[in-house]
């Protein structure tokens, strides 16, 4: 290293700073500069890839950690007191000793921090030393280096299943079409594969990538933390610019899947990578209890100041009363005595030091420990463990466990939270004709039956399963199937011969085709050969299969390295496949299955050879991986498993970003339209006839929440036309329809759109999710002109997103409707139970969903959010004026309803359904109060068609207006706002990725876990912590007051009659563990009781166990106890020869007994651990004190504890005083508990009582108890339903009937409702 | 981030491995189903109701009342006699001594008080001096001593602790024993004479050893070698003392210097402003004659200690002693009272139990 002037160094540093700060960065390849010194490197200003997440360095640990810790006010307070002790005029204790408690606390925290930091250091080191491949010019190949050696401008090669070391701009992949699959589960938890493609137009598409030939300059934006956004362009030497976005960026932390290798150019490294920028620390939320606690701490401060003031004043008066200087008044070293007023002033500070323990120093540490313990028990609860996903409940926020016990409002998402988010294709409507898929519905219904029946089901001899799916069955005798299905209806056992197919396969992948539709298709297909495949039925299923972003992969082999398949790819040919097949140990029928399909394959290939003229990949290649992996799957299966009926005709598995897409693809597959492969620019679909069509994908207009639709533009392989398939939400599609796709159909079917809309409404009523499918044929000319726009938009650097969206909107016009689908999202198990239990627990449940009102209401009934006898108020209006008047009228009505004397005995069950638009108006600042007032009176509220932002707005408004504890639960990215707005956010780790979980405070895997989490753990955590905190305050006040009372007998001079060491030990060791154990382990009521009687949860709501009255009562008790503990020994030792510290010893012992026995009264369940800890504390006290006073002869000067306890323990008086005082001190509390439990037991006490009974009588009594209390729930007579306001916008107030029995009916319940229950509407 | 990376990597591993069907290798995250982790440890759940706690109250009552009676009786059996010799009233023989006091006067003022014991004191009699309104527990006063010096530490002898200020040095020499406690040592001398029927004064022998704690005398207080206390070794007496520490009891080297028992007793600072300290013991001579027969006595006081300045009082107390120490009826009364209260509460609870206990099983939840 050559010497450089400091000035140069500074200049260099400044230049680096500028380079990093610039909005656009110019990055060049490092290769031409390889081996040069650092100053000549072009990318020297950008940080390397080594990361350091540690907070501290070895040398600076102590100052930095102390600085960190002094952010806590409590710590500053205690250090301030310790420093005060060093001022001679005010010191109460030996100053050095006074430092001990705060030092212990600081050291413990520092140790914890150091350990955490060390863990981080270790993992950093491990990551930094992970090997990776970097291109070296010297060796002309990729050489192995460490992650920390990666620099911006390097070329890094990643192989399959390797983690990407830095943010790479993808330049080359092993895939000929230049795609690379990545899994981002490390970043956002999403396990589906994502597609990344190489930067197009950089013409490095040689089979072997030559990094040295890369001579462009990459210009990219400043590092930011947006994982889904990236802008850059590469400027070639000839000044041509090629743009690239996030789709070409491999993010650090992702895993490369399904791609043999990929080469990328490092754009961001180390801390500048997107994943590192996204790495925020844990969230800090302050719990409600903690806020109250701080108020109580404040009260304690006031109390402390009062006591100190009394002390100061007392000292002043005492000094004033002295006639001359007595011998016990010690002047300072100059023989000078301060004036009484000055002494009184000093005494104030001395008192603060003496009584400082009143502010519980260890409270904050103890609370932290208790919360850690509580979280340990929550995460270890076996009932909150989900077998399917192998996940426990996760506690992300460590300090709000007790808030779980105080929830008053729950805001829930619907999809994926209440429902499985596992989509099942249920119905479809094609060209205005409804296909109800009855058999499918029956199959699903059968599946929902209890599992016990499965044994019987499996006893049946399996029939060859494939006959029903394979297209050969298209002409199966209709009567035959009819017979089978009819028998299903009669008894579940009879018809299950076929259904065991479904049992052995995941639900959503199986669809039983509708008979009529199958016939329709076969008809269409037979005719299509002549009519150029333009039949709308075929188009519909093609749209189903093509219009999505589903990645085809193989269920079992997906995570394997693809090298084997690569190897076999070369050698693969149909013959080979065949011979492989024969070798497989599969069962006969499996071979039969394959055999059956074999001719088709041959046909495929022969057809492929025809279409081979196309300029993209030969279809053989794209099709192959599926088949190969199908074979691998087969070999992996044990022979016995192969005896099971084949699950699908193929072992393809689809990985979709949203479960709807997968459901649709599976549905298409059921009808024979099998999506075989999808690459960047082609989609292969196998038609029912067995031929494979390869569509050239020209563009994909991806889904966005504004357009609410996605489209795919393909070129039809046979007609060679450009076809745009669009799917999306009905309201997003219906307005884009051009001329209906009906020119050549008969007149009766003209109005397809209207029919379809009708069907869609019916689907929604049934609770199905609806999607519309359209098609559009794009003329060549139009395509050309559009393509220009599109290219321009894609290359843009600014506003790229908007431009790209605009191009999408341009193309999606004049669509012709093909049909619609209804997908069922099944309710998760025991959702109704959970909702009912939560409601019984006094929690209001709101559901916020993006679905249509009809769907939402339906789901509401299904999950018992709405009950049959509920009064449902439906609010939906177009403008604010009507909204205001409706709100007023309804509010008036509801008020009248609840004030009606006839309704006093009935709990008002009013439910509100409101849609997004009305909600926006209702939440505007002038209507907010009225809306909240209305919502408060409603038992449940259903908000439909709400946006993520509205969700969080609702939560915020309710939380702030009603001052209640809110909990939001959701599973998707659209719930993140809501989760963050609520007091507690709960994420459900479901199908839609992990954003919700990442943002949440607690993560659960099923909705039903909420019940135990809130009712049991919430209740426990809350009562435990609340009792613990109150006890802590009590303990400190009771103990410190002993010192205060003594001041009245020592001239308010600040003398402590207890040895200071023993005082420290008292708080630090003798009485610290029992309350912590109490806070972690006390079980006031058993989990069964809490789950059985959800009403017990109401204890925690509002103020619950931690009221101010509770606090003051325990403060009073503390005062009483300290008075007793002081004055009984005082009177007993009055006018005797007892000395200061001998007097203090029984006091200390008495308060130990009193404090511990007080806790014993509060402990509700004694386990071995309780006994050990309580008795251990007493034993520890005696051992430590005996040892201390046995060994300490001249130590700790003023107190001289030598032999004091020993001499006391030899005196019978000591024991007599201890026993008497303890009994007198605890008598009132004991009596209070006894009287309360005997005369007016709280529900909790009663529950505790029931807990002790044997299980059978217990359950009986619980039932009796609950029915007694719920006596008001007797079916009340229908009361005067509020008349709907006479406004042009109707307010639907209807009482709806349960739909469960009608689910399978062909008639839609909508009609039923309108006929039978809309009667009250206009009365 | 880094740590979460690792966790996730393991997860990835997991699913990978399990999809290959390698069972047994994968460790499930399923929590252990143990009684501790599932919070199902067998527990004793006492419920405090009238029915369950009834016996406890009766038992407490039954135990406390006899104890209280016992304590009360034995306290009443203790004979105690107290005489105030401060000299506040003009009628008091010590009035003049009290008035003319000064720390510096060289001639001791002597006064004597007559008193009569109505009852004979049978067993050993403890003779106390009592002070009132003397705050020996004042914070600064309590600290003003050097235990190392009193323990015979050489360096502390020459260089006493800072806490002794301003009684640390005088005339440039360290004070031994230093500090305010030692400086204010009680220095009245009390002598007791029995006046028998012949009107002759019989000196009652007062034992001055055995009045301090054994551990204080033998462990905590040590002389730094007798000679070293001498003035040759450059220590000074406390300013209020008339004689240096090595002349406290010249007659008995075992009771001289720091281990003088009167000094040790004084150094154990009293807890409350009104206190007594053991002065002498009058030992029982034989089984037949009482230690102090009833009759007339004279207490002769060498009046040295000033208390009027702070409104204090000085007393002489004669007391016999029982297993529970000195006379104090409080504890006995307290035991009897608490025992009675408990018994009474027991009865109340019995009534409540009969009235309410039937309800406790089938009560309603008030909401």
mmCIF file of N, CA and C in Angstrom, chain A residues 1171-1232:
data_model
loop_
_atom_site.group_PDB
_atom_site.id
_atom_site.type_symbol
_atom_site.label_atom_id
_atom_site.label_comp_id
_atom_site.label_asym_id
_atom_site.label_seq_id
_atom_site.Cartn_x
_atom_site.Cartn_y
_atom_site.Cartn_z
ATOM 1 N N UNK A 1171 -44.191 -25.099 45.573
ATOM 2 C CA UNK A 1171 -43.708 -25.452 46.905
ATOM 3 C C UNK A 1171 -42.220 -25.251 46.999
ATOM 4 N N UNK A 1172 -41.504 -25.759 46.004
ATOM 5 C CA UNK A 1172 -40.042 -25.691 46.058
ATOM 6 C C UNK A 1172 -39.599 -24.237 46.117
ATOM 7 N N UNK A 1173 -40.212 -23.399 45.297
ATOM 8 C CA UNK A 1173 -39.733 -22.027 45.218
ATOM 9 C C UNK A 1173 -40.090 -21.242 46.481
ATOM 10 N N UNK A 1174 -41.295 -21.425 47.000
ATOM 11 C CA UNK A 1174 -41.672 -20.665 48.193
ATOM 12 C C UNK A 1174 -40.852 -21.112 49.400
ATOM 13 N N UNK A 1175 -40.798 -22.426 49.585
ATOM 14 C CA UNK A 1175 -40.009 -22.914 50.720
ATOM 15 C C UNK A 1175 -38.539 -22.602 50.506
ATOM 16 N N UNK A 1176 -38.099 -22.717 49.249
ATOM 17 C CA UNK A 1176 -36.697 -22.421 48.934
ATOM 18 C C UNK A 1176 -36.353 -20.995 49.292
ATOM 19 N N UNK A 1177 -37.285 -20.071 49.032
ATOM 20 C CA UNK A 1177 -37.006 -18.670 49.343
ATOM 21 C C UNK A 1177 -36.817 -18.471 50.838
ATOM 22 N N UNK A 1178 -37.675 -19.134 51.624
ATOM 23 C CA UNK A 1178 -37.553 -18.996 53.084
ATOM 24 C C UNK A 1178 -36.233 -19.588 53.560
ATOM 25 N N UNK A 1179 -35.926 -20.774 53.067
ATOM 26 C CA UNK A 1179 -34.691 -21.444 53.482
ATOM 27 C C UNK A 1179 -33.492 -20.606 53.063
ATOM 28 N N UNK A 1180 -33.564 -20.062 51.843
ATOM 29 C CA UNK A 1180 -32.462 -19.247 51.359
ATOM 30 C C UNK A 1180 -32.267 -18.031 52.271
ATOM 31 N N UNK A 1181 -33.393 -17.442 52.676
ATOM 32 C CA UNK A 1181 -33.290 -16.273 53.546
ATOM 33 C C UNK A 1181 -32.530 -16.625 54.814
ATOM 34 N N UNK A 1182 -32.919 -17.736 55.443
ATOM 35 C CA UNK A 1182 -32.278 -18.060 56.704
ATOM 36 C C UNK A 1182 -30.823 -18.460 56.507
ATOM 37 N N UNK A 1183 -30.560 -19.212 55.459
ATOM 38 C CA UNK A 1183 -29.169 -19.622 55.244
ATOM 39 C C UNK A 1183 -28.293 -18.406 54.988
ATOM 40 N N UNK A 1184 -28.752 -17.546 54.066
ATOM 41 C CA UNK A 1184 -27.923 -16.393 53.711
ATOM 42 C C UNK A 1184 -27.753 -15.476 54.915
ATOM 43 N N UNK A 1185 -28.851 -15.209 55.621
ATOM 44 C CA UNK A 1185 -28.749 -14.270 56.734
ATOM 45 C C UNK A 1185 -27.906 -14.848 57.862
ATOM 46 N N UNK A 1186 -28.076 -16.130 58.118
ATOM 47 C CA UNK A 1186 -27.263 -16.755 59.175
ATOM 48 C C UNK A 1186 -25.798 -16.716 58.791
ATOM 49 N N UNK A 1187 -25.521 -17.038 57.547
ATOM 50 C CA UNK A 1187 -24.125 -17.049 57.110
ATOM 51 C C UNK A 1187 -23.559 -15.640 57.178
ATOM 52 N N UNK A 1188 -24.359 -14.686 56.737
ATOM 53 C CA UNK A 1188 -23.888 -13.310 56.705
ATOM 54 C C UNK A 1188 -23.615 -12.813 58.120
ATOM 55 N N UNK A 1189 -24.550 -13.064 59.024
ATOM 56 C CA UNK A 1189 -24.318 -12.551 60.367
ATOM 57 C C UNK A 1189 -23.386 -13.447 61.156
ATOM 58 N N UNK A 1190 -23.039 -14.580 60.624
ATOM 59 C CA UNK A 1190 -22.059 -15.427 61.292
ATOM 60 C C UNK A 1190 -20.641 -15.074 60.888
ATOM 61 N N UNK A 1191 -20.496 -14.509 59.681
ATOM 62 C CA UNK A 1191 -19.154 -14.286 59.167
ATOM 63 C C UNK A 1191 -18.736 -12.827 59.203
ATOM 64 N N UNK A 1192 -19.714 -11.954 59.230
ATOM 65 C CA UNK A 1192 -19.412 -10.547 59.050
ATOM 66 C C UNK A 1192 -19.173 -9.901 60.406
ATOM 67 N N UNK A 1193 -17.926 -9.734 60.781
ATOM 68 C CA UNK A 1193 -17.633 -9.192 62.110
ATOM 69 C C UNK A 1193 -17.550 -7.676 62.068
ATOM 70 N N UNK A 1194 -16.730 -7.176 61.187
ATOM 71 C CA UNK A 1194 -16.626 -5.719 61.137
ATOM 72 C C UNK A 1194 -17.022 -5.153 59.779
ATOM 73 N N UNK A 1195 -17.607 -6.043 58.923
ATOM 74 C CA UNK A 1195 -17.913 -5.523 57.602
ATOM 75 C C UNK A 1195 -19.181 -4.687 57.639
ATOM 76 N N UNK A 1196 -19.396 -3.972 56.591
ATOM 77 C CA UNK A 1196 -20.583 -3.136 56.404
ATOM 78 C C UNK A 1196 -20.849 -2.283 57.639
ATOM 79 N N UNK A 1197 -19.916 -1.377 57.958
ATOM 80 C CA UNK A 1197 -19.782 -0.726 59.239
ATOM 81 C C UNK A 1197 -21.026 -0.386 60.062
ATOM 82 N N UNK A 1198 -21.962 0.449 59.654
ATOM 83 C CA UNK A 1198 -22.849 0.833 60.750
ATOM 84 C C UNK A 1198 -23.675 -0.317 61.294
ATOM 85 N N UNK A 1199 -23.979 -1.310 60.438
ATOM 86 C CA UNK A 1199 -24.953 -2.301 60.888
ATOM 87 C C UNK A 1199 -24.341 -3.403 61.741
ATOM 88 N N UNK A 1200 -23.154 -3.835 61.410
ATOM 89 C CA UNK A 1200 -22.521 -4.886 62.216
ATOM 90 C C UNK A 1200 -23.447 -6.047 62.526
ATOM 91 N N UNK A 1201 -23.783 -6.823 61.510
ATOM 92 C CA UNK A 1201 -24.799 -7.848 61.739
ATOM 93 C C UNK A 1201 -24.303 -9.032 62.553
ATOM 94 N N UNK A 1202 -23.086 -8.935 63.057
ATOM 95 C CA UNK A 1202 -22.495 -10.137 63.637
ATOM 96 C C UNK A 1202 -23.356 -10.738 64.744
ATOM 97 N N UNK A 1203 -23.713 -11.977 64.495
ATOM 98 C CA UNK A 1203 -24.403 -12.829 65.482
ATOM 99 C C UNK A 1203 -25.783 -12.318 65.888
ATOM 100 N N UNK A 1204 -26.314 -11.413 65.153
ATOM 101 C CA UNK A 1204 -27.605 -10.856 65.558
ATOM 102 C C UNK A 1204 -28.733 -11.864 65.346
ATOM 103 N N UNK A 1205 -28.796 -12.425 64.113
ATOM 104 C CA UNK A 1205 -29.886 -13.367 63.863
ATOM 105 C C UNK A 1205 -29.761 -14.581 64.782
ATOM 106 N N UNK A 1206 -28.514 -15.016 65.004
ATOM 107 C CA UNK A 1206 -28.311 -16.175 65.866
ATOM 108 C C UNK A 1206 -28.871 -15.920 67.261
ATOM 109 N N UNK A 1207 -28.553 -14.742 67.795
ATOM 110 C CA UNK A 1207 -29.037 -14.462 69.151
ATOM 111 C C UNK A 1207 -30.551 -14.314 69.158
ATOM 112 N N UNK A 1208 -31.097 -13.739 68.081
ATOM 113 C CA UNK A 1208 -32.553 -13.627 68.003
ATOM 114 C C UNK A 1208 -33.211 -15.000 67.938
ATOM 115 N N UNK A 1209 -32.584 -15.888 67.158
ATOM 116 C CA UNK A 1209 -33.206 -17.190 66.985
ATOM 117 C C UNK A 1209 -33.110 -18.039 68.242
ATOM 118 N N UNK A 1210 -32.262 -17.597 69.156
ATOM 119 C CA UNK A 1210 -32.196 -18.321 70.426
ATOM 120 C C UNK A 1210 -33.237 -17.794 71.405
ATOM 121 N N UNK A 1211 -33.931 -16.741 71.004
ATOM 122 C CA UNK A 1211 -34.885 -16.096 71.902
ATOM 123 C C UNK A 1211 -36.306 -16.498 71.513
ATOM 124 N N UNK A 1212 -37.063 -17.101 72.417
ATOM 125 C CA UNK A 1212 -38.435 -17.502 72.056
ATOM 126 C C UNK A 1212 -39.313 -16.332 71.654
ATOM 127 N N UNK A 1213 -39.027 -15.149 72.198
ATOM 128 C CA UNK A 1213 -39.817 -13.978 71.858
ATOM 129 C C UNK A 1213 -39.850 -13.734 70.357
ATOM 130 N N UNK A 1214 -38.709 -13.961 69.720
ATOM 131 C CA UNK A 1214 -38.583 -13.745 68.279
ATOM 132 C C UNK A 1214 -39.659 -14.527 67.535
ATOM 133 N N UNK A 1215 -39.798 -15.803 67.890
ATOM 134 C CA UNK A 1215 -40.782 -16.634 67.188
ATOM 135 C C UNK A 1215 -42.202 -16.189 67.511
ATOM 136 N N UNK A 1216 -42.409 -15.861 68.806
ATOM 137 C CA UNK A 1216 -43.763 -15.460 69.181
ATOM 138 C C UNK A 1216 -44.181 -14.204 68.444
ATOM 139 N N UNK A 1217 -43.254 -13.276 68.329
ATOM 140 C CA UNK A 1217 -43.577 -12.031 67.626
ATOM 141 C C UNK A 1217 -43.814 -12.309 66.138
ATOM 142 N N UNK A 1218 -42.953 -13.132 65.559
ATOM 143 C CA UNK A 1218 -43.097 -13.434 64.129
ATOM 144 C C UNK A 1218 -44.463 -14.047 63.850
ATOM 145 N N UNK A 1219 -44.852 -15.011 64.637
ATOM 146 C CA UNK A 1219 -46.120 -15.705 64.366
ATOM 147 C C UNK A 1219 -47.285 -14.743 64.506
ATOM 148 N N UNK A 1220 -47.291 -14.022 65.627
ATOM 149 C CA UNK A 1220 -48.415 -13.133 65.880
ATOM 150 C C UNK A 1220 -48.537 -12.083 64.776
ATOM 151 N N UNK A 1221 -47.431 -11.453 64.447
ATOM 152 C CA UNK A 1221 -47.468 -10.371 63.466
ATOM 153 C C UNK A 1221 -47.946 -10.876 62.112
ATOM 154 N N UNK A 1222 -47.406 -12.015 61.684
ATOM 155 C CA UNK A 1222 -47.788 -12.538 60.379
ATOM 156 C C UNK A 1222 -49.284 -12.819 60.333
ATOM 157 N N UNK A 1223 -49.779 -13.408 61.412
ATOM 158 C CA UNK A 1223 -51.215 -13.731 61.427
ATOM 159 C C UNK A 1223 -52.048 -12.458 61.356
ATOM 160 N N UNK A 1224 -51.680 -11.487 62.183
ATOM 161 C CA UNK A 1224 -52.475 -10.255 62.206
ATOM 162 C C UNK A 1224 -52.384 -9.543 60.866
ATOM 163 N N UNK A 1225 -51.204 -9.550 60.252
ATOM 164 C CA UNK A 1225 -51.019 -8.829 58.990
ATOM 165 C C UNK A 1225 -51.875 -9.434 57.889
ATOM 166 N N UNK A 1226 -51.985 -10.753 57.873
ATOM 167 C CA UNK A 1226 -52.663 -11.383 56.744
ATOM 168 C C UNK A 1226 -54.143 -11.626 56.992
ATOM 169 N N UNK A 1227 -54.567 -11.438 58.232
ATOM 170 C CA UNK A 1227 -55.952 -11.768 58.567
ATOM 171 C C UNK A 1227 -56.973 -11.044 57.671
ATOM 172 N N UNK A 1228 -56.876 -9.732 57.472
ATOM 173 C CA UNK A 1228 -57.912 -9.066 56.678
ATOM 174 C C UNK A 1228 -58.007 -9.613 55.254
ATOM 175 N N UNK A 1229 -56.883 -9.790 54.604
ATOM 176 C CA UNK A 1229 -56.918 -10.272 53.230
ATOM 177 C C UNK A 1229 -57.517 -11.679 53.162
ATOM 178 N N UNK A 1230 -57.111 -12.464 54.134
ATOM 179 C CA UNK A 1230 -57.603 -13.838 54.174
ATOM 180 C C UNK A 1230 -59.111 -13.843 54.350
ATOM 181 N N UNK A 1231 -59.556 -13.051 55.320
ATOM 182 C CA UNK A 1231 -60.995 -12.976 55.590
ATOM 183 C C UNK A 1231 -61.720 -12.446 54.363
ATOM 184 N N UNK A 1232 -61.129 -11.447 53.722
ATOM 185 C CA UNK A 1232 -61.745 -10.852 52.545
ATOM 186 C C UNK A 1232 -61.953 -11.911 51.462
#
